[in-house]
Short mmCIF file of C-alpha atoms in Angstrom, two decimals:
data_model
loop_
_atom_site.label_atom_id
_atom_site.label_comp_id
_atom_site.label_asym_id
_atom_site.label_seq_id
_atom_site.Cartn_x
_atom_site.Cartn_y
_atom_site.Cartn_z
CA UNK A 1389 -84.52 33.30 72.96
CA UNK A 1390 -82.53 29.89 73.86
CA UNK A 1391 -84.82 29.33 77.02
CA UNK A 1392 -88.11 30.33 75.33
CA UNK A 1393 -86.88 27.39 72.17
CA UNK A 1394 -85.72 24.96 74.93
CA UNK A 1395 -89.57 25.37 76.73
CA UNK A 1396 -91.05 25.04 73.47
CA UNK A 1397 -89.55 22.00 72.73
CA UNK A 1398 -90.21 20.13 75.71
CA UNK A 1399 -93.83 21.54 75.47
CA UNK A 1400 -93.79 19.90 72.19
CA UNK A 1401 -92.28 16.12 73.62
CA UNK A 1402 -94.95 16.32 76.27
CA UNK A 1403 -98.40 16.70 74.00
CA UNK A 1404 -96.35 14.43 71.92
CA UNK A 1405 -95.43 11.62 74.16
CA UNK A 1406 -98.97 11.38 75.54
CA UNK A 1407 -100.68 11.64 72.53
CA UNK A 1408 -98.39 7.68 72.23
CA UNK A 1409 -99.64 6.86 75.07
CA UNK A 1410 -103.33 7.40 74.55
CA UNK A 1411 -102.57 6.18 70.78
CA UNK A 1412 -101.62 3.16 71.89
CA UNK A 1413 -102.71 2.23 75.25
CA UNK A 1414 -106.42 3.44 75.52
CA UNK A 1415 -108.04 1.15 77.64
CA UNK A 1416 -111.09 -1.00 76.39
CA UNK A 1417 -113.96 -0.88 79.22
CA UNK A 1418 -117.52 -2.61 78.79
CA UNK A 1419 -120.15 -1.43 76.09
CA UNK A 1420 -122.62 1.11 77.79
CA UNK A 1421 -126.25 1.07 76.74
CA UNK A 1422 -127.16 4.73 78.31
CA UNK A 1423 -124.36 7.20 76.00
CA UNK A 1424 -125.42 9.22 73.98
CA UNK A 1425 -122.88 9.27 71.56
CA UNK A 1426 -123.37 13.31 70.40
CA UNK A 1427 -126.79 13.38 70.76
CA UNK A 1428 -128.95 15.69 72.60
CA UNK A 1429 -131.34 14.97 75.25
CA UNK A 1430 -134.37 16.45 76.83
CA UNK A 1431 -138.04 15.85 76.41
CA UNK A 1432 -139.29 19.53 76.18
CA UNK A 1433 -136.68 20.50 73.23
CA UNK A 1434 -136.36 20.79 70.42
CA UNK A 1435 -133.78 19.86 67.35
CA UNK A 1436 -132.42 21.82 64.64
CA UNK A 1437 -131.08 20.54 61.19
CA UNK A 1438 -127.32 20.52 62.97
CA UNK A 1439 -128.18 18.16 65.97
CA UNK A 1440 -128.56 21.20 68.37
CA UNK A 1441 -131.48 21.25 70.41
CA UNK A 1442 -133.60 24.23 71.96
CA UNK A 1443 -134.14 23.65 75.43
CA UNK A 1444 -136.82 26.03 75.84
CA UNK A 1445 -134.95 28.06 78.68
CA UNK A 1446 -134.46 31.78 77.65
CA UNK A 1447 -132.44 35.10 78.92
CA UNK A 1448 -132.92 38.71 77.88
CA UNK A 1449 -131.85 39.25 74.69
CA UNK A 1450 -127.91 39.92 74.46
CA UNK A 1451 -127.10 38.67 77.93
CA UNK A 1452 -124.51 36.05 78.22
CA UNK A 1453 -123.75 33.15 80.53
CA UNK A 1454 -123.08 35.72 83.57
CA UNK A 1455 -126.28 36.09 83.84
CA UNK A 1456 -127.58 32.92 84.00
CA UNK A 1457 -128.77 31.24 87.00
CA UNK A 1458 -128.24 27.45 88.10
CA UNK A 1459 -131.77 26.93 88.46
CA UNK A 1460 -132.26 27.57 84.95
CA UNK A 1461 -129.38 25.99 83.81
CA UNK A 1462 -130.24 22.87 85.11
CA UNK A 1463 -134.13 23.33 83.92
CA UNK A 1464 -132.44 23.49 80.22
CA UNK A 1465 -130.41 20.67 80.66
CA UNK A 1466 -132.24 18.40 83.49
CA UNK A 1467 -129.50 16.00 83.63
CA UNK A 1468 -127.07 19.04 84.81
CA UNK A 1469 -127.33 18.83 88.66
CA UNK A 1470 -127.82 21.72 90.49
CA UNK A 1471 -124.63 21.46 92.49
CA UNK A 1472 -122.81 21.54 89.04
CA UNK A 1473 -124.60 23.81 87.53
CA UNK A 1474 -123.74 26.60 90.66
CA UNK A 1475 -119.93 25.44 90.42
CA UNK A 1476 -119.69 25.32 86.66
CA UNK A 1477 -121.35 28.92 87.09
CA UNK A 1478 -119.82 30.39 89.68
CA UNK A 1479 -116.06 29.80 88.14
CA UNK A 1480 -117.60 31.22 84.92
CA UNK A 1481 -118.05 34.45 86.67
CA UNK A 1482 -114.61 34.39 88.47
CA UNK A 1483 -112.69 33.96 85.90
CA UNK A 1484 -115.05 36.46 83.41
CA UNK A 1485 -115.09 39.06 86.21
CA UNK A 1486 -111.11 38.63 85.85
CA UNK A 1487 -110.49 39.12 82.03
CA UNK A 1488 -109.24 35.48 81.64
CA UNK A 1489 -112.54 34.60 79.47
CA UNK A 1490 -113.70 36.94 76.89
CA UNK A 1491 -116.59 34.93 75.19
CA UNK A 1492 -119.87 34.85 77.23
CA UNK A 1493 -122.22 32.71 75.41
CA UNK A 1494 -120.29 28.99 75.09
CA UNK A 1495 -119.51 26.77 78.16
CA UNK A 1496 -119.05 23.13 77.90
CA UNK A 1497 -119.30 21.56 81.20
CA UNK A 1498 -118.25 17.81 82.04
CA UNK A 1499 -119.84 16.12 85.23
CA UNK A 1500 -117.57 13.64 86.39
CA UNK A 1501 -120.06 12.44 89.24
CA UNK A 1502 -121.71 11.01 86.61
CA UNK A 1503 -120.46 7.09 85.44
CA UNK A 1504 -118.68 7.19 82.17
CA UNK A 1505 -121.00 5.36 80.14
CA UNK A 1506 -123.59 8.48 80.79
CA UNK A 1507 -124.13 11.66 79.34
CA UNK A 1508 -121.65 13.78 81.13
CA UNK A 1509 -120.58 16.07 78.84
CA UNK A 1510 -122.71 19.06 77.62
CA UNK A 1511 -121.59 22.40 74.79
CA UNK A 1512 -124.05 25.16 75.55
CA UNK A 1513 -124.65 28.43 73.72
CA UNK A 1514 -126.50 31.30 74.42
CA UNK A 1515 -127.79 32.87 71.07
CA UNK A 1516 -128.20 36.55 70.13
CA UNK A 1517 -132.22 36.53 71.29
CA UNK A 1518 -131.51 34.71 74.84
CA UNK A 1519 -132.43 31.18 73.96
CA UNK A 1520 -130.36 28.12 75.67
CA UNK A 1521 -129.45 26.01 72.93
CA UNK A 1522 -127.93 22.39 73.67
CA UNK A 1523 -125.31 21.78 71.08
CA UNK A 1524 -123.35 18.58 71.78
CA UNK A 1525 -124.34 16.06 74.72
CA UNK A 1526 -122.47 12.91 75.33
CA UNK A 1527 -120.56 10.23 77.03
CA UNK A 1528 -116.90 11.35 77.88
CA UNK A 1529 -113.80 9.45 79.03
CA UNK A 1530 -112.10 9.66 82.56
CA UNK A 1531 -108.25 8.92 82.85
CA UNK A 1532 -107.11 5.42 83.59
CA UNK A 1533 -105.07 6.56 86.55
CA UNK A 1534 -108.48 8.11 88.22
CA UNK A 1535 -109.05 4.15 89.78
CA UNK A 1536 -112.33 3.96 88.68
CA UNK A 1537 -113.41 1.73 85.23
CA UNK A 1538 -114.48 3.20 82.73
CA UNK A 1539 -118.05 2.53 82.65
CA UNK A 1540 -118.23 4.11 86.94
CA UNK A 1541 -117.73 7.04 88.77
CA UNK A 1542 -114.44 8.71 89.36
CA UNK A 1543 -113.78 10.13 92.93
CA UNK A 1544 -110.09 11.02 92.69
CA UNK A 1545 -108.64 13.76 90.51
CA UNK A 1546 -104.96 14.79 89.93
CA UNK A 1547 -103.25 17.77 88.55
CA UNK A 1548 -99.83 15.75 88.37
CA UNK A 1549 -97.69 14.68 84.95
CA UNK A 1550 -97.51 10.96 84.69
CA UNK A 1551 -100.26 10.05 86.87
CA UNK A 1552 -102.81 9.70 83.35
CA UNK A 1553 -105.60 10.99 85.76
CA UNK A 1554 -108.38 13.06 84.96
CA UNK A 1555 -108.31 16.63 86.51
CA UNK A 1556 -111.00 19.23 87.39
CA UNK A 1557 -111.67 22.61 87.45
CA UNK A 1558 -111.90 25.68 84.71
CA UNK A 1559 -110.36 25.92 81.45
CA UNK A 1560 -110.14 28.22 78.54
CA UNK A 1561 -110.30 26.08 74.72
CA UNK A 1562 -106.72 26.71 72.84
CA UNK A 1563 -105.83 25.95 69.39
CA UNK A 1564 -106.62 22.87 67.75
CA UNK A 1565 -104.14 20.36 66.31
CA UNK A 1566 -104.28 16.72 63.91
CA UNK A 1567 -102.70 13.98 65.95
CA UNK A 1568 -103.25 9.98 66.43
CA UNK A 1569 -104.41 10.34 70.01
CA UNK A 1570 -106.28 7.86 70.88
CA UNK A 1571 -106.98 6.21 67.75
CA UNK A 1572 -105.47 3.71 65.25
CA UNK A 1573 -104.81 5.28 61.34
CA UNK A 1574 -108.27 3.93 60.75
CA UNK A 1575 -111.27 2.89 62.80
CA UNK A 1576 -112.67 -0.79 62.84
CA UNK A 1577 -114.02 -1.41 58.77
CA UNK A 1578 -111.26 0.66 57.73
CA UNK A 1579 -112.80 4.51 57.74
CA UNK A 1580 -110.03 7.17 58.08
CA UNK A 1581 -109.95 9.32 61.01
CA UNK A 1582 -108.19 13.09 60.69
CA UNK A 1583 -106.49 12.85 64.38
CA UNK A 1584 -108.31 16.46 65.19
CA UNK A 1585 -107.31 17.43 68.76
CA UNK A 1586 -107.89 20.38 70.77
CA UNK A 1587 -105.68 22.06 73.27
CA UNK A 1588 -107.03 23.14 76.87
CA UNK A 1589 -105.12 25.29 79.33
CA UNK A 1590 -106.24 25.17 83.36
CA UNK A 1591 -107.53 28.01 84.89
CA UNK A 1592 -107.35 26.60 88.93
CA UNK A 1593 -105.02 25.08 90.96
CA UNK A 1594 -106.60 21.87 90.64
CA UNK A 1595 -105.95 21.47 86.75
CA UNK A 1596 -103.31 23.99 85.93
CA UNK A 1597 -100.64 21.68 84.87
CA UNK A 1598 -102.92 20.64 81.99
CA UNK A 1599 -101.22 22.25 78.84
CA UNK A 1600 -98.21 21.52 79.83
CA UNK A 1601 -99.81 18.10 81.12
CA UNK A 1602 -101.06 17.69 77.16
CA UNK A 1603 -104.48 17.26 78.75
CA UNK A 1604 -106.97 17.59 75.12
CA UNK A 1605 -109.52 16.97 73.60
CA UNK A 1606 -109.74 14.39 70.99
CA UNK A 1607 -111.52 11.48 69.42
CA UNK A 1608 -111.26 7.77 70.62
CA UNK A 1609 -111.86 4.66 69.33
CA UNK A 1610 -112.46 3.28 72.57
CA UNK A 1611 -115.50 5.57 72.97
CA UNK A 1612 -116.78 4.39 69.48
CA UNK A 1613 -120.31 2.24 69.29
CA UNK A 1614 -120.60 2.26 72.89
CA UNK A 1615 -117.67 1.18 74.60
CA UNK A 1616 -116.10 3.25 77.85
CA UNK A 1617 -112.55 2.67 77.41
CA UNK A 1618 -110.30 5.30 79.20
CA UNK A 1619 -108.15 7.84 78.20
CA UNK A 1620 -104.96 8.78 79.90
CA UNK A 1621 -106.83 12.35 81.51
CA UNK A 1622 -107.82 13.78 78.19
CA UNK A 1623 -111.50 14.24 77.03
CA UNK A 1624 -112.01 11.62 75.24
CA UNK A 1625 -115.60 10.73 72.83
CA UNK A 1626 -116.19 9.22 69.75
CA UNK A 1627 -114.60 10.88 66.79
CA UNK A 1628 -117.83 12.20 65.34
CA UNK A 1629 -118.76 13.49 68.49
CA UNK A 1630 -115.20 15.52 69.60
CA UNK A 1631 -115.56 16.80 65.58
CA UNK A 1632 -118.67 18.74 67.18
CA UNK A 1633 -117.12 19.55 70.14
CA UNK A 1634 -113.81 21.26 68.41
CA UNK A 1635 -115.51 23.28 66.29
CA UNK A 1636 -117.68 24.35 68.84
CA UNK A 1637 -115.18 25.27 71.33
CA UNK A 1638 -112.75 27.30 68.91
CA UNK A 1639 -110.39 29.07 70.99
CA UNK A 1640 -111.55 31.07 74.07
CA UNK A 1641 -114.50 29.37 75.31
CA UNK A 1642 -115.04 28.44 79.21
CA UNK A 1643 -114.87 25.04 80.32
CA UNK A 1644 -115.37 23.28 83.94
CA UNK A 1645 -114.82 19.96 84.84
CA UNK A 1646 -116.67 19.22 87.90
CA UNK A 1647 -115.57 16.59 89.84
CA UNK A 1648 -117.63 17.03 93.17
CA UNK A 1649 -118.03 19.39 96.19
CA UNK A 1650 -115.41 18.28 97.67
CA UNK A 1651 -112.77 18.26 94.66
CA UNK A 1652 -113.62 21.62 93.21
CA UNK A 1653 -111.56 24.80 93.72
CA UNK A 1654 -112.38 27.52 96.36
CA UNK A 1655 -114.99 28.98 94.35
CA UNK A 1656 -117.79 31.58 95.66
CA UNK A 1657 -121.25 30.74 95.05
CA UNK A 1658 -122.79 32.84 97.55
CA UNK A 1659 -124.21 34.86 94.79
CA UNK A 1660 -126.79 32.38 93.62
#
C-alpha cells in the first residue's frame, strides 16, 4: 500500500509540474493563415448542426474501424496521406486484435509530417449504418524540444521525461481532468477558460513514457486566433477546439501519432 501511495504521488508531481511548465512557458510562434481552428474540411461533405461533417465514404453497416481500408480512409479525409492512413490503421488492428482497445468506431489521428500551422489533427467516427463522419479537424501543437518552430515540420520525436518533445505512436484516451495547462486564468479580452485536460497513455515503445510523461491533451492560448506556439509534447489546440476533442475521445478510444516511416513503431501493414 506504501509503494502504490508513494507512485501515486509522484504520478501526481509529474502531470502537475508540466502542466507549470506549459502554463507558463508555451511558446508564441507566427500566426498561420491555413488552420483550421476545429473546423472540418473536404469539398464532397457534408456538415451537420454539431460541426461534424459526412465525408461520403461508407462501410457495411455495424463494422468498425478494423475493417476499414487506407484507401478509403484517405478518400474520406483527402488530406490524410496514404502512408498515415496504413500506419494509423495498421496499429489500430494490433493493438484491437490484442484486447488493449475495446471501442472500434473513434480514432483520432495526428500527422506530424504535416507543418503545425496545418490541419494535422483529425477525430473520426464510424456510425451505426457505416458512414465516415469527420468530427473535429484542426491545427495541433508539436513540443518545443522537437527543434522544429512551430509553424514547420517536426522530424525528431522522443519518448524521454524532460526533453518537452513530442512523441509518436498509439495511444488509448484516459480520464479527463481541469488544469491551467497551457493557458492563463483567462484568455486575451478576459473570457474564462475551464483548464479541461485529457489524459493519454502510450501503447508503443516509442511513446510509452507518456502518462507518466503527463503527455495530454488540452487547450492553449498559443493556438488561439491563429498562432502556432508550442507546447511542451502535449496536444495542444485552441480551447474551443480540444473542448470537441475531449468529449469526443472519452476514455478508451485509439489514437496514433504519426510521425513518419521512419519514426513509427514496427508495425505490420502487409495486410493492406
Amino acid at each position: 500500500m506504501c509503494i502504490m501511495s508513494i507512485l501515486y504521488r509522484k504520478e501526481i508531481r509529474n502531470i502537475i509540474r508540466a502542466k507549470i511548465y506549459e502554463g507558463s512557458f508555451g511558446s508564441v510562434g507566427l500566426k498561420g493563415s491555413s488552420s483550421s481552428a476545429g473546423g472540418v474540411s473536404g469539398s464532397d461533405s457534408s456538415s451537420s448542426s454539431d460541426g461534424s461533417s459526412d465525408t461520403g465514404q461508407s462501410l457495411s453497416a455495424g463494422e468498425g474501424l478494423e475493417k476499414l481500408m487506407p484507401s478509403t480512409l484517405s478518400a474520406a479525409v483527402p488530406e490524410i496521406s496514404k502512408e498515415c492512413a496504413l500506419y494509423a490503421l495498421s496499429s489500430f488492428r494490433k493493438h484491437y486484435a490484442n484486447g488493449r482497445i475495446k471501442n472500434n468506431k473513434k480514432i483520432l489521428i495526428v500527422d506530424y509530417t504535416i507543418p503545425g500551422n496545418k490541419t494535422r489533427l483529425w477525430c473520426i467516427e464510424i456510425d451505426s449504418s457505416g458512414k465516415i463522419l469527420l468530427r473535429v479537424a484542426s491545427d495541433v501543437a508539436h513540443g518545443s524540444g522537437n527543434g522544429a518552430k512551430g509553424n514547420a515540420v517536426p522530424t525528431t520525436f522522443s519518448n524521454t521525461e524532460g526533453t518537452h518533445a513530442s512523441s509518436v505512436g498509439a495511444f488509448v484516451s484516459a480520464g479527463s481532468y481541469k488544469s491551467n495547462a497551457g493557458m492563463p486564468k483567462k484568455y486575451p479580452g478576459g473570457r474564462p477558460y475551464g483548464g479541461l485536460s485529457r489524459r493519454i497513455k502510450g501503447l508503443d515503445p516509442t511513446n510509452s513514457r507518456d502518462y507518466p510523461r503527463a503527455i495530454v491533451i488540452h487547450g492553449a492560448w498559443y493556438r488561439e486566433n491563429g498562432q502556432t506556439g508550442r507546447s511542451w509534447g502535449c496536444l495542444a489546440t485552441a480551447a474551443e477546439t480540444n473542448k470537441k476533442i475531449v468529449d469526443f475521445l472519452g476514455v478508451g478510444t485509439f489514437g496514433y501519432k504519426f510521425g513518419g516511416k521512419s519514426n513509427a513503431a514496427k508495425v505490420d501493414t502487409s495486410w493492406a
